[in-house]
Amino acid sequence: MRVPLSWLREYVDLPMTESGRDVQAKLVSVGLEVETVERTGAGLKGPLVVGQVLTIEELEGFKKPIRFCTVDVGTANGTGEPQEIVCGARNFSVGDKVVVVLPGAVLPGDFAIAARKTYGKTSHGMICSTDELGMGDDGTHGIIVLPPEYEPGTDAIELLELVDEVLDIAVTPDRGYCLSMRGVARETAIAYGLPLRDPALLDVPAPNAYGYPVKVSDPIGCGTFTARTVTGLQPEARSPIWMQRRLQKAGMRPVSLAVDVTNYVMLELGQPLHAYDRSRVQGPIGVRRAEQGEKLTTLDGVKRVLDAQDLVITDDRGPIGLAGVMGGADTEIADHAEEAGTTEVVIEAAHFDAIAIARTARRHKLSSEASKRFERGVDPQAASAAAQRTVDLLVLLAGGTAEAGVTEITAPSAPHTIAMPADHPDRVAGVAYGRETVVRRLQQVGCDVYGQDELIVTVPSWRPDLAEPNDLAEEVIRLEGYENLPSTLPTPPSGRGLTDRQRLHRRVGRALAGAGYVEALSYPFIGDAVLDQLGLEKDDARRRTVTLVNPLSDEEPALRTTLLPGLLGALRRNDGRGSHDLALFETGLVFRPTGEETKAVRLPVDRRPTDEEIAGLDAALPRQPRRAAVVLAGAREQAGWWGKGRPATWADSVEAARTIAREAGVELTVRADRHAPWHPGRCAALYVTVDGEETLFGHAGELHPRVVKELHLPERTCAMEVELDVLERAVDGALQAPRISTFPVATQDVALVVDAGVPADEVEKALREGAGDLLESLRLFDVFTGEQIGEGKKSLAYALRFRAADRTLTVDEASAARDSAVALAAGRTGAVLRGA
């Protein structure tokens, strides 16, 4: 909502020293989000005056039409002589009143005006358009042509109200009343502690039987419908400059007098209105639901097929407007430029159901100023005042006559009341406001308050968002100032804290961050396209997704079954923006339906659900395991004076999984595997032991080149994804701290020759088991293949560290443990000591 400060001052007597920034600070303090304060006419300097075109000479021989004009500017130029001006616009004629900027003036954008020679003539100034003055769109896209009553030489800066401040307010959905000058003025008056001149306080005639006939067939969709008729309008009448300027500052384009008046009153009171050309309306006006398949051409020229849930305005022919959204072309007000202008109008001021209007606007992808207000809640009691205000303006500005007939159809309704303990805001905020403050603040927002310890609060008609005691408490708190709330931390009960599961997840995140990975949070939505790019088979479990009924994007309508698409997308974006050495990680839920989910039941709201009802709801949910994933590209170690550095490889992704496993004190088993989207020769399956059985933990390795190409990733991109829920089940009791021995270590190295197809993990497992309790650690430090060891063979070199907790080991003890380890490895894997 754009709010000109000059317009706001009509309703609240703000101190003249108050600037737009001051008003912004006050409104922010009462909870309104004022995004910007725009200064219109900033840097503008006169002379800028009204001029009358005396002569126009068409200049020939140029690529575009050029006119040499003489303009009477009164005595503004100091001589009283006609001003000679060159102009390329053609939407004005001799005798028209225009806006002239004279030499010495400065236009917005620091555009200084001086006499200059152009097209063979000397131009002493400019004839101005709305764009050049920063006025906004007036629909002409040309020179400003003023009404004839203004005298040449009149100051145009003041006439056109060019210097002003406009507050741009982001109105939240629950504060729809602030989509009007009336609502913003109310908040301003409260913030400053000043009285409000309510523009809706008008004398309105009572309804009678002589008004335009109206039939409302859906009182739920249309609770109030007011119709007024004005005849004898002057078709040539134009909106006055002050009205056009206020509409432009508020972000609306002037169209014609009747339309401008309805828009002006909507901005002023917040009540959307519509004016019908009575000569084009056939029979009574009706309000009903549309018939499925009915058609209507709206004012934007689009022919729309209506839905049975759409609320429509009708006459004898059928629909003539989408209620609360947009009128129909058949009853459009004729522009004053047309041959047969509108002389009789029927004014509609109605209150429509917010949900019905919101659904219609979304169904037809047709958001309008009216629908935005109805969606957020319009004051149902403002309809008659808005209709009266519209009639008054049409009578005043267009010379019309208000007919005596007044139609008002209102569905019976009672004011909304809320019972609330007087100290409820105190308990919510933790501040002792006291009853008097609570009552005063609620009365300021328009509530009627009765009672002592138990307050009975009648909510004003323009605040449909106030529905329960907490809403009333919020009003008290925001008006007293959010900044005045104390910062106090709640005291948790003793013995409460993070669960073992939560501690594990946090340790995993800290470990990955400590290993050089940066956490990236991605959207939990995917589409079939990215699953195709990952090369997943049709029967892959990751293709069974949970599809959203109302997704944010049609391209990503499902919940993710893997963390990789989001992380790889983040890696691609960062690589495209110049960050080529990347290591990202994410922990989060994935959604894996089992096909056994039941249909969800609606839980009761008047009591706590039973354990069976909650269990039924849980049974309707897909499995939601928590996973961790990393992606790497570019250099893993940077080059510098200390060394050459090295690129990230599949081994780094496996090491990331080891880092996660170490945080849980779990041993990781690594085996070669083939699993999309990884490279079939550089993919590792990761296992942990759960209840004595090896369980798949995840996969790691280098991505398949085809996947890298499809997703536009850097070459040799690597990734790892594991399931933390499996890791949690693998944890055997509390994590034990390592015991530090004070006795020296005995190191033994062995090189074993095995078949090339034997996994190093199998050899390592045999060595560990054979070495016994004296083995402290085992590390593979070299893999060698070559002619020296034979074709189809490989050499695996291990460093074994032996240590006893109670003594210094002898050479014989260490050697015996080594020989036992080698013997078991030889028996299980066919390993042979190299050189033996």
Short mmCIF file of C-alpha atoms in Angstrom, two decimals, residues 170 230 240 439 480 703 814 824:
data_model
loop_
_atom_site.label_atom_id
_atom_site.label_comp_id
_atom_site.label_asym_id
_atom_site.label_seq_id
_atom_site.Cartn_x
_atom_site.Cartn_y
_atom_site.Cartn_z
CA ALA A 170 4.04 -4.15 3.03
CA VAL A 230 -26.31 8.51 -10.29
CA PRO A 240 -9.53 16.73 -11.20
CA VAL A 439 -8.61 -1.67 27.99
CA GLU A 480 2.94 -0.99 23.90
CA LEU A 703 29.87 -39.54 -9.91
CA ALA A 814 55.05 -58.10 18.39
CA LEU A 824 44.85 -65.54 9.00
#
